[in-house]
Each structure stands twice: as C-alpha cells, then as structure tokens.
PDB file of C-alpha atoms and ligand atoms in Angstrom:
ATOM      1  CA  MET A  15       0.000   0.000   0.000  1.00 96.00           C
ATOM      2  CA  ALA A  16       1.242   3.468  -0.837  1.00 98.00           C
ATOM      3  CA  ARG A  17       2.027   6.288   1.593  1.00 98.00           C
ATOM      4  CA  ILE A  18       0.734   9.674   0.444  1.00 98.00           C
ATOM      5  CA  PHE A  19       0.931  13.234   1.785  1.00 98.00           C
ATOM      6  CA  ILE A  20      -1.669  15.749   0.588  1.00 99.00           C
ATOM      7  CA  THR A  21      -1.460  19.418   1.577  1.00 99.00           C
ATOM      8  CA  GLY A  22      -4.741  21.254   2.018  1.00 98.00           C
ATOM      9  CA  SER A  23      -6.657  18.079   2.767  1.00 98.00           C
ATOM     10  CA  SER A  24      -9.116  19.603   5.232  1.00 98.00           C
ATOM     11  CA  ASP A  25     -11.600  20.451   2.461  1.00 98.00           C
ATOM     12  CA  GLY A  26     -12.423  20.312  -1.233  1.00 98.00           C
ATOM     13  CA  ILE A  27     -10.427  18.231  -3.703  1.00 98.00           C
ATOM     14  CA  GLY A  28      -7.661  17.403  -1.211  1.00 98.00           C
ATOM     15  CA  LEU A  29     -10.083  16.023   1.370  1.00 98.00           C
ATOM     16  CA  ALA A  30     -12.077  14.033  -1.194  1.00 98.00           C
ATOM     17  CA  THR A  31      -8.865  12.541  -2.636  1.00 99.00           C
ATOM     18  CA  ALA A  32      -7.579  11.643   0.823  1.00 98.00           C
ATOM     19  CA  ARG A  33     -10.840   9.917   1.680  1.00 98.00           C
ATOM     20  CA  ILE A  34     -10.749   7.763  -1.465  1.00 98.00           C
ATOM     21  CA  LEU A  35      -7.136   6.733  -0.848  1.00 98.00           C
ATOM     22  CA  ALA A  36      -7.673   5.960   2.852  1.00 98.00           C
ATOM     23  CA  ASP A  37     -10.780   3.917   2.024  1.00 98.00           C
ATOM     24  CA  ARG A  38      -8.664   1.909  -0.421  1.00 98.00           C
ATOM     25  CA  GLY A  39      -6.275   1.073   2.409  1.00 98.00           C
ATOM     26  CA  HIS A  40      -3.428   3.477   1.616  1.00 98.00           C
ATOM     27  CA  ALA A  41      -1.584   5.356   4.353  1.00 98.00           C
ATOM     28  CA  VAL A  42      -2.627   8.988   3.941  1.00 98.00           C
ATOM     29  CA  VAL A  43      -1.167  11.896   5.858  1.00 98.00           C
ATOM     30  CA  LEU A  44      -3.475  14.895   5.925  1.00 98.00           C
ATOM     31  CA  HIS A  45      -2.604  18.545   6.390  1.00 98.00           C
ATOM     32  CA  ALA A  46      -4.712  21.371   7.838  1.00 98.00           C
ATOM     33  CA  ARG A  47      -4.076  25.022   8.647  1.00 98.00           C
ATOM     34  CA  ASN A  48      -4.851  24.788  12.400  1.00 98.00           C
ATOM     35  CA  SER A  49      -5.921  22.338  15.074  1.00 98.00           C
ATOM     36  CA  ASP A  50      -9.657  22.927  14.582  1.00 98.00           C
ATOM     37  CA  ARG A  51      -9.387  22.232  10.859  1.00 98.00           C
ATOM     38  CA  ALA A  52      -7.169  19.210  11.658  1.00 98.00           C
ATOM     39  CA  ALA A  53      -9.823  17.751  13.970  1.00 98.00           C
ATOM     40  CA  SER A  54     -12.460  18.223  11.299  1.00 98.00           C
ATOM     41  CA  ALA A  55     -10.229  16.607   8.635  1.00 98.00           C
ATOM     42  CA  HIS A  56      -9.473  13.646  10.891  1.00 98.00           C
ATOM     43  CA  LYS A  57     -13.183  13.182  11.583  1.00 98.00           C
ATOM     44  CA  ALA A  58     -13.847  13.154   7.837  1.00 98.00           C
ATOM     45  CA  VAL A  59     -10.993  10.682   7.155  1.00 98.00           C
ATOM     46  CA  PRO A  60     -10.696   8.632  10.348  1.00 98.00           C
ATOM     47  CA  LYS A  61      -8.471   6.062   8.637  1.00 97.00           C
ATOM     48  CA  ALA A  62      -5.766   8.673   7.929  1.00 98.00           C
ATOM     49  CA  GLU A  63      -2.304   7.897   9.318  1.00 97.00           C
ATOM     50  CA  ALA A  64      -1.994  11.396  10.817  1.00 98.00           C
ATOM     51  CA  VAL A  65      -2.918  15.041  10.358  1.00 98.00           C
ATOM     52  CA  LEU A  66      -0.137  17.617  10.278  1.00 98.00           C
ATOM     53  CA  VAL A  67      -0.846  21.248  11.095  1.00 98.00           C
ATOM     54  CA  ALA A  68       0.639  24.381   9.522  1.00 98.00           C
ATOM     55  CA  ASP A  69      -0.620  27.681   8.247  1.00 98.00           C
ATOM     56  CA  LEU A  70       1.159  27.910   4.903  1.00 98.00           C
ATOM     57  CA  ARG A  71       1.060  31.709   4.952  1.00 97.00           C
ATOM     58  CA  SER A  72       3.946  31.485   7.429  1.00 98.00           C
ATOM     59  CA  ILE A  73       7.434  30.543   6.208  1.00 98.00           C
ATOM     60  CA  THR A  74       8.396  29.332   9.696  1.00 98.00           C
ATOM     61  CA  ALA A  75       5.276  27.162   9.996  1.00 98.00           C
ATOM     62  CA  THR A  76       5.856  25.715   6.525  1.00 98.00           C
ATOM     63  CA  LYS A  77       9.447  24.759   7.421  1.00 98.00           C
ATOM     64  CA  LYS A  78       8.150  23.140  10.615  1.00 98.00           C
ATOM     65  CA  LEU A  79       5.570  21.215   8.579  1.00 98.00           C
ATOM     66  CA  ALA A  80       8.398  19.711   6.522  1.00 98.00           C
ATOM     67  CA  GLU A  81      10.213  18.701   9.727  1.00 98.00           C
ATOM     68  CA  ASP A  82       7.032  17.121  11.088  1.00 98.00           C
ATOM     69  CA  ALA A  83       6.432  15.260   7.828  1.00 98.00           C
ATOM     70  CA  ASN A  84       9.981  13.874   7.884  1.00 97.00           C
ATOM     71  CA  ALA A  85       9.678  12.832  11.521  1.00 97.00           C
ATOM     72  CA  LEU A  86       6.507  10.847  10.893  1.00 97.00           C
ATOM     73  CA  GLY A  87       6.605   7.166   9.981  1.00 86.00           C
ATOM     74  CA  ASN A  88       9.571   5.012   9.147  1.00 86.00           C
ATOM     75  CA  ARG A  89       9.700   5.445   5.394  1.00 94.00           C
ATOM     76  CA  PRO A  90       9.442   8.362   2.947  1.00 96.00           C
ATOM     77  CA  PHE A  91       6.209   9.147   1.157  1.00 98.00           C
ATOM     78  CA  ASP A  92       5.604   7.408  -2.139  1.00 98.00           C
ATOM     79  CA  THR A  93       3.590  10.368  -3.357  1.00 98.00           C
ATOM     80  CA  ILE A  94       3.319  14.020  -2.368  1.00 98.00           C
ATOM     81  CA  ILE A  95       0.496  16.218  -3.661  1.00 99.00           C
ATOM     82  CA  HIS A  96       0.903  19.981  -3.255  1.00 98.00           C
ATOM     83  CA  ASN A  97      -2.788  20.785  -3.349  1.00 98.00           C
ATOM     84  CA  ALA A  98      -3.381  23.564  -0.783  1.00 98.00           C
ATOM     85  CA  GLY A  99      -4.318  26.843  -2.372  1.00 97.00           C
ATOM     86  CA  ILE A 100      -6.147  30.123  -1.991  1.00 95.00           C
ATOM     87  CA  GLY A 101      -7.937  31.954  -4.741  1.00 87.00           C
ATOM     88  CA  TYR A 102      -9.698  35.163  -5.600  1.00 68.00           C
ATOM     89  CA  GLY A 103     -12.641  34.345  -3.357  1.00 57.00           C
ATOM     90  CA  ALA A 104     -10.551  33.980  -0.199  1.00 50.00           C
ATOM     91  CA  THR A 105     -10.903  36.787   2.299  1.00 50.00           C
ATOM     92  CA  SER A 106      -7.136  36.658   2.613  1.00 55.00           C
ATOM     93  CA  SER A 107      -6.471  36.934  -1.101  1.00 62.00           C
ATOM     94  CA  ARG A 108      -5.066  40.485  -0.881  1.00 84.00           C
ATOM     95  CA  GLU A 109      -3.305  39.908   2.407  1.00 92.00           C
ATOM     96  CA  ILE A 110       0.363  40.693   2.969  1.00 94.00           C
ATOM     97  CA  THR A 111       1.735  38.183   5.463  1.00 95.00           C
ATOM     98  CA  ALA A 112       3.980  38.705   8.477  1.00 97.00           C
ATOM     99  CA  ASP A 113       6.881  37.675   6.179  1.00 98.00           C
ATOM    100  CA  ASN A 114       6.034  40.671   3.974  1.00 97.00           C
ATOM    101  CA  ILE A 115       4.912  38.700   0.933  1.00 97.00           C
ATOM    102  CA  SER A 116       1.461  38.265  -0.553  1.00 95.00           C
ATOM    103  CA  ALA A 117      -0.567  35.449   0.986  1.00 95.00           C
ATOM    104  CA  VAL A 118      -1.317  34.094  -2.494  1.00 96.00           C
ATOM    105  CA  PHE A 119       2.414  33.865  -3.254  1.00 97.00           C
ATOM    106  CA  ALA A 120       3.108  32.356   0.199  1.00 97.00           C
ATOM    107  CA  VAL A 121       0.489  29.602   0.028  1.00 97.00           C
ATOM    108  CA  ASN A 122       0.348  28.804  -3.690  1.00 98.00           C
ATOM    109  CA  THR A 123       3.990  29.296  -4.735  1.00 98.00           C
ATOM    110  CA  LEU A 124       6.433  29.485  -1.838  1.00 98.00           C
ATOM    111  CA  ALA A 125       4.958  26.728   0.352  1.00 98.00           C
ATOM    112  CA  PRO A 126       5.190  24.003  -2.323  1.00 98.00           C
ATOM    113  CA  TYR A 127       8.754  25.156  -3.056  1.00 98.00           C
ATOM    114  CA  ILE A 128       9.793  24.982   0.637  1.00 98.00           C
ATOM    115  CA  LEU A 129       8.077  21.637   1.196  1.00 98.00           C
ATOM    116  CA  THR A 130       9.639  20.133  -1.933  1.00 98.00           C
ATOM    117  CA  CYS A 131      13.099  21.186  -0.775  1.00 97.00           C
ATOM    118  CA  LEU A 132      12.755  20.084   2.838  1.00 97.00           C
ATOM    119  CA  ILE A 133      10.584  16.955   2.828  1.00 97.00           C
ATOM    120  CA  HIS A 134      12.446  13.770   1.856  1.00 96.00           C
ATOM    121  CA  LYS A 135      12.067  13.212  -1.864  1.00 97.00           C
ATOM    122  CA  PRO A 136       9.072  10.927  -2.519  1.00 98.00           C
ATOM    123  CA  THR A 137       9.884   7.528  -3.948  1.00 98.00           C
ATOM    124  CA  SER A 138       7.425   7.623  -6.808  1.00 98.00           C
ATOM    125  CA  ARG A 139       5.284  10.715  -7.559  1.00 98.00           C
ATOM    126  CA  LEU A 140       5.127  14.477  -6.994  1.00 98.00           C
ATOM    127  CA  LEU A 141       2.230  16.705  -8.114  1.00 98.00           C
ATOM    128  CA  TYR A 142       1.679  20.467  -8.026  1.00 98.00           C
ATOM    129  CA  MET A 143      -1.979  21.477  -8.254  1.00 98.00           C
ATOM    130  CA  SER A 144      -2.310  24.231 -10.812  1.00 98.00           C
ATOM    131  CA  SER A 145      -5.336  25.531 -12.722  1.00 98.00           C
ATOM    132  CA  ASP A 146      -6.346  26.547 -16.220  1.00 97.00           C
ATOM    133  CA  SER A 147      -6.090  30.065 -14.776  1.00 96.00           C
ATOM    134  CA  HIS A 148      -2.333  29.625 -15.138  1.00 97.00           C
ATOM    135  CA  TYR A 149      -2.719  30.489 -18.845  1.00 97.00           C
ATOM    136  CA  GLY A 150      -3.346  34.087 -17.731  1.00 96.00           C
ATOM    137  CA  GLY A 151      -0.259  34.172 -15.492  1.00 96.00           C
ATOM    138  CA  ASP A 152       2.601  36.632 -15.944  1.00 95.00           C
ATOM    139  CA  GLU A 153       5.840  34.836 -16.707  1.00 93.00           C
ATOM    140  CA  THR A 154       7.948  37.976 -16.279  1.00 96.00           C
ATOM    141  CA  LEU A 155       7.891  37.424 -12.497  1.00 96.00           C
ATOM    142  CA  ARG A 156       7.822  41.205 -12.018  1.00 95.00           C
ATOM    143  CA  ASN A 157       7.243  42.088  -8.331  1.00 94.00           C
ATOM    144  CA  VAL A 158       6.256  38.468  -7.893  1.00 96.00           C
ATOM    145  CA  THR A 159       6.420  38.189  -4.108  1.00 97.00           C
ATOM    146  CA  MET A 160       3.806  40.932  -3.784  1.00 95.00           C
ATOM    147  CA  SER A 161       1.527  39.610  -6.528  1.00 93.00           C
ATOM    148  CA  HIS A 162      -2.019  38.827  -5.412  1.00 92.00           C
ATOM    149  CA  SER A 163      -2.709  37.189  -8.761  1.00 94.00           C
ATOM    150  CA  TYR A 164      -4.075  33.665  -8.544  1.00 95.00           C
ATOM    151  CA  SER A 165      -3.179  33.155 -12.225  1.00 96.00           C
ATOM    152  CA  ASP A 166       0.441  34.086 -11.575  1.00 96.00           C
ATOM    153  CA  SER A 167       0.641  31.667  -8.652  1.00 97.00           C
ATOM    154  CA  LYS A 168      -0.851  28.816 -10.659  1.00 98.00           C
ATOM    155  CA  LEU A 169       1.686  29.454 -13.446  1.00 98.00           C
ATOM    156  CA  HIS A 170       4.368  29.218 -10.745  1.00 98.00           C
ATOM    157  CA  ASP A 171       3.028  25.770  -9.789  1.00 98.00           C
ATOM    158  CA  VAL A 172       3.592  24.517 -13.346  1.00 98.00           C
ATOM    159  CA  MET A 173       7.044  26.160 -13.350  1.00 98.00           C
ATOM    160  CA  LEU A 174       7.912  24.421 -10.060  1.00 98.00           C
ATOM    161  CA  ALA A 175       6.771  21.088 -11.493  1.00 98.00           C
ATOM    162  CA  ASN A 176       8.862  21.624 -14.604  1.00 98.00           C
ATOM    163  CA  PHE A 177      11.908  22.749 -12.627  1.00 97.00           C
ATOM    164  CA  PHE A 178      11.875  19.739 -10.280  1.00 97.00           C
ATOM    165  CA  SER A 179      10.987  17.494 -13.198  1.00 97.00           C
ATOM    166  CA  ARG A 180      14.245  18.495 -14.902  1.00 96.00           C
ATOM    167  CA  ARG A 181      16.181  17.350 -11.825  1.00 94.00           C
ATOM    168  CA  TRP A 182      14.150  14.362 -10.632  1.00 96.00           C
ATOM    169  CA  GLY A 183      11.935  13.490 -13.566  1.00 96.00           C
ATOM    170  CA  LYS A 184      13.816  10.370 -14.570  1.00 95.00           C
ATOM    171  CA  SER A 185      13.534   8.704 -11.169  1.00 96.00           C
ATOM    172  CA  ILE A 186      10.029   9.837 -10.154  1.00 98.00           C
ATOM    173  CA  ARG A 187       7.021  11.355 -11.966  1.00 98.00           C
ATOM    174  CA  VAL A 188       6.808  15.114 -11.419  1.00 98.00           C
ATOM    175  CA  VAL A 189       3.701  16.722 -12.922  1.00 98.00           C
ATOM    176  CA  SER A 190       1.105  19.488 -12.607  1.00 98.00           C
ATOM    177  CA  MET A 191      -2.686  19.334 -12.929  1.00 98.00           C
ATOM    178  CA  HIS A 192      -5.784  21.409 -13.578  1.00 98.00           C
ATOM    179  CA  PRO A 193      -8.604  19.649 -11.721  1.00 98.00           C
ATOM    180  CA  GLY A 194     -11.448  21.346 -13.633  1.00 98.00           C
ATOM    181  CA  TRP A 195     -13.797  24.031 -12.357  1.00 97.00           C
ATOM    182  CA  VAL A 196     -15.488  22.268  -9.477  1.00 97.00           C
ATOM    183  CA  ARG A 197     -17.752  23.143  -6.551  1.00 97.00           C
ATOM    184  CA  THR A 198     -15.587  23.789  -3.498  1.00 97.00           C
ATOM    185  CA  LYS A 199     -14.965  26.774  -1.234  1.00 94.00           C
ATOM    186  CA  MET A 200     -12.563  27.969  -3.906  1.00 94.00           C
ATOM    187  CA  GLY A 201     -14.510  26.959  -7.020  1.00 95.00           C
ATOM    188  CA  GLY A 202     -17.799  28.350  -5.692  1.00 93.00           C
ATOM    189  CA  MET A 203     -21.262  26.876  -5.955  1.00 93.00           C
ATOM    190  CA  MET A 204     -21.769  27.957  -9.599  1.00 95.00           C
ATOM    191  CA  ALA A 205     -19.030  25.595 -10.815  1.00 96.00           C
ATOM    192  CA  PRO A 206     -20.301  22.993 -13.295  1.00 97.00           C
ATOM    193  CA  GLY A 207     -18.514  19.991 -11.765  1.00 97.00           C
ATOM    194  CA  GLY A 208     -18.244  18.274  -8.402  1.00 97.00           C
ATOM    195  CA  VAL A 209     -15.124  17.062  -6.616  1.00 98.00           C
ATOM    196  CA  ASP A 210     -15.707  13.409  -7.512  1.00 98.00           C
ATOM    197  CA  GLU A 211     -14.126  13.436 -10.983  1.00 98.00           C
ATOM    198  CA  PRO A 212     -10.846  15.216 -10.109  1.00 98.00           C
ATOM    199  CA  SER A 213     -10.548  13.377  -6.806  1.00 98.00           C
ATOM    200  CA  GLN A 214     -10.972   9.953  -8.392  1.00 98.00           C
ATOM    201  CA  ALA A 215      -8.464  10.878 -11.101  1.00 98.00           C
ATOM    202  CA  LEU A 216      -5.982  12.258  -8.574  1.00 98.00           C
ATOM    203  CA  ALA A 217      -6.354   9.287  -6.230  1.00 98.00           C
ATOM    204  CA  ASP A 218      -5.766   6.892  -9.130  1.00 98.00           C
ATOM    205  CA  TRP A 219      -2.751   8.883 -10.342  1.00 98.00           C
ATOM    206  CA  ALA A 220      -1.288   8.989  -6.817  1.00 98.00           C
ATOM    207  CA  VAL A 221      -0.985   5.217  -6.707  1.00 98.00           C
ATOM    208  CA  GLY A 222      -0.089   4.622 -10.354  1.00 98.00           C
ATOM    209  CA  GLN A 223      -3.535   3.618 -11.571  1.00 98.00           C
ATOM    210  CA  GLY A 224      -5.902   4.946 -14.239  1.00 98.00           C
ATOM    211  CA  SER A 225      -5.366   6.570 -17.612  1.00 97.00           C
ATOM    212  CA  LEU A 226      -3.159   9.393 -16.274  1.00 98.00           C
ATOM    213  CA  ALA A 227      -0.740   7.180 -14.359  1.00 98.00           C
ATOM    214  CA  ASP A 228       1.836   6.797 -17.105  1.00 98.00           C
ATOM    215  CA  LEU A 229       2.043  10.445 -18.157  1.00 98.00           C
ATOM    216  CA  LYS A 230       5.673  11.452 -18.141  1.00 98.00           C
ATOM    217  CA  SER A 231       7.391  13.937 -15.869  1.00 98.00           C
ATOM    218  CA  GLY A 232       6.794  17.485 -17.011  1.00 98.00           C
ATOM    219  CA  ALA A 233       3.216  16.734 -18.087  1.00 98.00           C
ATOM    220  CA  PHE A 234       0.438  19.213 -17.306  1.00 98.00           C
ATOM    221  CA  PHE A 235      -2.905  17.425 -17.375  1.00 98.00           C
ATOM    222  CA  THR A 236      -6.620  17.541 -16.692  1.00 98.00           C
ATOM    223  CA  THR A 237      -8.826  14.575 -15.818  1.00 98.00           C
ATOM    224  CA  GLN A 238      -9.102  14.032 -19.598  1.00 97.00           C
ATOM    225  CA  GLY A 239      -5.384  13.764 -20.298  1.00 98.00           C
ATOM    226  CA  GLN A 240      -2.303  15.815 -21.092  1.00 98.00           C
ATOM    227  CA  GLU A 241      -2.641  19.443 -22.254  1.00 98.00           C
ATOM    228  CA  SER A 242      -0.136  22.063 -23.387  1.00 97.00           C
ATOM    229  CA  ALA A 243       0.751  24.395 -20.562  1.00 97.00           C
ATOM    230  CA  HIS A 244       1.509  28.140 -20.834  1.00 96.00           C
ATOM    231  CA  ALA A 245       4.685  28.456 -22.929  1.00 94.00           C
ATOM    232  CA  GLY A 246       6.308  30.450 -20.114  1.00 94.00           C
ATOM    233  CA  ALA A 247       6.192  27.385 -17.864  1.00 97.00           C
ATOM    234  CA  ASN A 248       8.830  25.757 -20.053  1.00 96.00           C
ATOM    235  CA  ASN A 249      11.140  28.766 -19.983  1.00 97.00           C
ATOM    236  CA  VAL A 250      14.137  27.351 -18.109  1.00 96.00           C
ATOM    237  CA  LYS A 251      15.612  30.778 -17.351  1.00 96.00           C
ATOM    238  CA  LYS A 252      12.339  31.892 -15.787  1.00 97.00           C
ATOM    239  CA  GLN A 253      12.003  28.648 -13.831  1.00 97.00           C
ATOM    240  CA  GLU A 254      15.446  29.248 -12.367  1.00 96.00           C
ATOM    241  CA  GLU A 255      14.658  32.881 -11.640  1.00 97.00           C
ATOM    242  CA  LEU A 256      11.542  31.779  -9.729  1.00 98.00           C
ATOM    243  CA  ILE A 257      13.579  29.229  -7.779  1.00 97.00           C
ATOM    244  CA  ASP A 258      16.179  31.897  -6.926  1.00 97.00           C
ATOM    245  CA  ILE A 259      13.433  34.203  -5.652  1.00 98.00           C
ATOM    246  CA  CYS A 260      11.891  31.420  -3.543  1.00 98.00           C
ATOM    247  CA  LYS A 261      15.351  30.586  -2.182  1.00 97.00           C
ATOM    248  CA  GLU A 262      16.079  34.182  -1.279  1.00 97.00           C
ATOM    249  CA  VAL A 263      12.712  34.831   0.386  1.00 98.00           C
ATOM    250  CA  SER A 264      12.627  31.575   2.359  1.00 98.00           C
ATOM    251  CA  GLY A 265      16.315  30.942   3.020  1.00 98.00           C
ATOM    252  CA  VAL A 266      15.722  27.370   1.830  1.00 97.00           C
ATOM    253  CA  SER A 267      17.942  25.862  -0.859  1.00 95.00           C
ATOM    254  CA  CYS A 268      17.145  23.084  -3.292  1.00 93.00           C
ATOM    255  CA  PRO A 269      18.123  19.627  -2.031  1.00 88.00           C
ATOM    256  CA  PHE A 270      20.755  19.180  -4.716  1.00 81.00           C
ATOM    257  CA  THR A 271      23.937  20.946  -5.624  1.00 69.00           C
ATOM    258  CA  ASN A 272      24.078  20.267  -9.353  1.00 64.00           C
ATOM    259  CA  PRO A 273      21.929  22.451 -11.573  1.00 59.00           C
ATOM    260  CA  PRO A 274      19.007  20.569 -13.096  1.00 61.00           C
ATOM    261  CA  LEU A 275      19.505  19.053 -16.557  1.00 59.00           C
TER     262      LEU A 275
HETATM  263  N1  LIG B  30     -12.172  24.249  -7.279  1.00 87.01           N
HETATM  264  C1  LIG B  30     -11.769  24.586  -8.500  1.00 87.01           C
HETATM  265  O1  LIG B  30     -12.611  24.862  -9.381  1.00 87.01           O
HETATM  266  C2  LIG B  30     -10.307  24.628  -8.842  1.00 87.01           C
HETATM  267  C3  LIG B  30      -9.970  24.930 -10.162  1.00 87.01           C
HETATM  268  C4  LIG B  30      -8.620  24.960 -10.508  1.00 87.01           C
HETATM  269  C5  LIG B  30      -7.650  24.674  -9.565  1.00 87.01           C
HETATM  270  N2  LIG B  30      -8.007  24.394  -8.281  1.00 87.01           N
HETATM  271  C6  LIG B  30      -6.921  24.112  -7.318  1.00 87.01           C
HETATM  272  O2  LIG B  30      -7.216  22.956  -6.576  1.00 87.01           O
HETATM  273  C7  LIG B  30      -6.599  23.030  -5.271  1.00 87.01           C
HETATM  274  C8  LIG B  30      -7.636  22.689  -4.221  1.00 87.01           C
HETATM  275  O3  LIG B  30      -8.664  23.654  -4.274  1.00 87.01           O
HETATM  276  P1  LIG B  30     -10.137  23.387  -3.774  1.00 87.01           P
HETATM  277  O4  LIG B  30     -11.031  23.818  -4.870  1.00 87.01           O
HETATM  278  O5  LIG B  30     -10.275  22.033  -3.204  1.00 87.01           O
HETATM  279  O6  LIG B  30     -10.239  24.518  -2.650  1.00 87.01           O
HETATM  280  P2  LIG B  30     -10.694  24.493  -1.127  1.00 87.01           P
HETATM  281  O7  LIG B  30     -11.904  23.643  -0.958  1.00 87.01           O
HETATM  282  O8  LIG B  30     -10.752  25.913  -0.731  1.00 87.01           O
HETATM  283  O9  LIG B  30      -9.496  23.737  -0.396  1.00 87.01           O
HETATM  284  C9  LIG B  30      -8.240  24.332  -0.292  1.00 87.01           C
HETATM  285  C10 LIG B  30      -7.465  23.620   0.772  1.00 87.01           C
HETATM  286  O10 LIG B  30      -6.247  24.381   1.022  1.00 87.01           O
HETATM  287  C11 LIG B  30      -6.204  24.717   2.414  1.00 87.01           C
HETATM  288  N3  LIG B  30      -5.537  25.980   2.664  1.00 87.01           N
HETATM  289  C12 LIG B  30      -5.817  27.197   2.146  1.00 87.01           C
HETATM  290  N4  LIG B  30      -5.030  28.131   2.702  1.00 87.01           N
HETATM  291  C13 LIG B  30      -4.242  27.499   3.592  1.00 87.01           C
HETATM  292  C14 LIG B  30      -3.245  27.938   4.499  1.00 87.01           C
HETATM  293  N5  LIG B  30      -2.909  29.213   4.633  1.00 87.01           N
HETATM  294  N6  LIG B  30      -2.619  27.023   5.260  1.00 87.01           N
HETATM  295  C15 LIG B  30      -2.956  25.721   5.159  1.00 87.01           C
HETATM  296  N7  LIG B  30      -3.921  25.249   4.352  1.00 87.01           N
HETATM  297  C16 LIG B  30      -4.548  26.129   3.567  1.00 87.01           C
HETATM  298  C17 LIG B  30      -7.666  24.795   2.818  1.00 87.01           C
HETATM  299  O11 LIG B  30      -7.791  24.787   4.225  1.00 87.01           O
HETATM  300  P3  LIG B  30      -9.204  25.249   4.913  1.00 87.01           P
HETATM  301  O12 LIG B  30     -10.108  24.085   4.720  1.00 87.01           O
HETATM  302  O13 LIG B  30      -8.862  25.503   6.317  1.00 87.01           O
HETATM  303  O14 LIG B  30      -9.643  26.476   4.165  1.00 87.01           O
HETATM  304  C18 LIG B  30      -8.201  23.569   2.116  1.00 87.01           C
HETATM  305  O15 LIG B  30      -7.882  22.386   2.792  1.00 87.01           O
HETATM  306  C19 LIG B  30      -6.031  24.450  -5.158  1.00 87.01           C
HETATM  307  O16 LIG B  30      -4.642  24.431  -5.362  1.00 87.01           O
HETATM  308  C20 LIG B  30      -6.726  25.207  -6.295  1.00 87.01           C
HETATM  309  O17 LIG B  30      -5.927  26.273  -6.778  1.00 87.01           O
HETATM  310  C21 LIG B  30      -9.319  24.358  -7.900  1.00 87.01           C
END
C-alpha cells in the first residue's frame, strides 16, 4: 500500500482525494491550517495515518511542517500532492503576510517550493496542483512576491513542477494538474462539476492507476489527459529565476547541488 501526503486536505479536492485513498487502504497523511481544521479533517478521514498542522502563509510554519512530515513514519512518502491553495474568493487573497509577501504567493507558490526542498524526496510521484487560470499568469515574475494574482501563482506551480521534473523526472514522476472548475470553497457553488471526478483521477494517479498514471514527468494534465501548458512554464531561465526568488525569500535551498539538466 502506498504512503501519500496531501497538503490542504481539510476540504475540497484534497479532502475528497484523501478519503478515497484511505478507504482503499493506503496510508494517507493529511494537512490542515490549524488544530480545529485538523480535527475536522481527521473526523472526515478517520483512517488517515496522521494530520499535520501548519498555516502555509507562514514561512516558519511551513518549514516546521516539513520537519514534522519527515519525523513521521519510518519510510518516505511514495507520493506528495501539493494541493493547498487560496484563490480570488478567499478573504485573505489580498493579504500581505507577516513575512512581507502576498498570501497568495506564500500559500500557492512558496509553500510548495519549501516543502519540496525540505521533505524527503518521494519515492514515486510528486504533483503540483495548478489551474487553467495559469494560462493568464505573468511569466515575467515582475514584483512576484507581492503579486495577489491567482493566475500568476498557478503558473508558478507549473514552473515548479517543470523545474523539479528536470532534476528528478527520470527517477520519479513530477507533474502538474488542472482539476477542472469544481464546486468547493474555492470553485464556488456555480461551478459545473463536483469534486468526484478530479478526486478519483488524482487518487488513481497517486498510486499509479488509471489513464493518467503513465504520463511522463513534465506533463500538465486535466482529468481528460495531457494538455499544453503556458509556454512560459517551459522557460528554463524563468524557472530558475523563480527558484532563486523562492530561495532568497525563504532561506531554503534546493536539495541538490548540481543544476538541473
Ligand atoms: N475548485 C476549482 O474549481 C479549482 C480549479 C482549478 C484549480 N483548483 C486548485 O485545486 C486546489 C484545491 O482547491 P479546492 O477547490 O479544493 O479549494 P478548497 O476547498 O478551498 O481547499 C483548499 C485547501 O487548502 C487549504 N488551505 C488554504 N489556505 C491554507 C493555508 N494558509 N494554510 C494551510 N492550508 C490552507 C484549505 O484549508 P481550509 O479548509 O482551512 O480552508 C483547504 O484544505 C487548489 O490548489 C486550487 O488552486 C481548484
């Protein structure tokens, strides 16, 4: 049975995916922003191995989350899904955090970067949850740490996937996904779809099953299959610039010394 860590699994797509995987007998580690949300997540997925707590708006809390994830269990995760996100609807979407960066950048861009660098590399699969909104993102990275743009942050998620794919993509599958416009706190109640379709697809992918399982590292996909991502996501210079910014803001370096291929 696989061991899977899903950030932002107290609600929406992350919670639904965690529930499917736990019901299938996999060891799922949940993540929630605070202890109240953790209790609610654990109640919804009682078979989960554990629930880790961290508010991803905080760089310190995100680093601690990585430590906690590494301290848990006696083997690395097979699969890590960077799913937590905030969007335009969030009350906090124009917030500047205590670290003096936008909350959207902190949660959607910087947190997956920090967690990727500090949590032991998964043995099999690594996914960054993006969105079709990433097509509207600004690849110039101008004033990026203060950007409140959801589209920018979702472009960053594809760039992160492509950056880590260039380094790790031969040994594990490193991909990004658009789950579809679905009814969640973020998607809103007017969304045409429910969480079932993306959650089933994501749960299958996480354990190497279903039609998406064999997509290669660097793929950006929907529940229907691979799609072309924003051209800027493949711009190696821009990927490296984003990584340098994340490194500088967080003080966290990539877990390898050689530049990616
Ligand atoms: N729904 C859509 O139509 C849609 C479309 C495209 C992409 N996506 C992407 O899919 C992913 C999941 O979204 P969703 O629709 O399932 O949204 P959601 O229901 O709002 O769930 C988001 C999850 O992230 C967590 N989270 C948000 N801010 C956090 C913070 N500061 N610290 C820790 N956890 C935090 C939330 O915790 P709480 O439960 O405490 O809020 C929740 O567990 C996101 O990356 C989103 O960008 C969604």
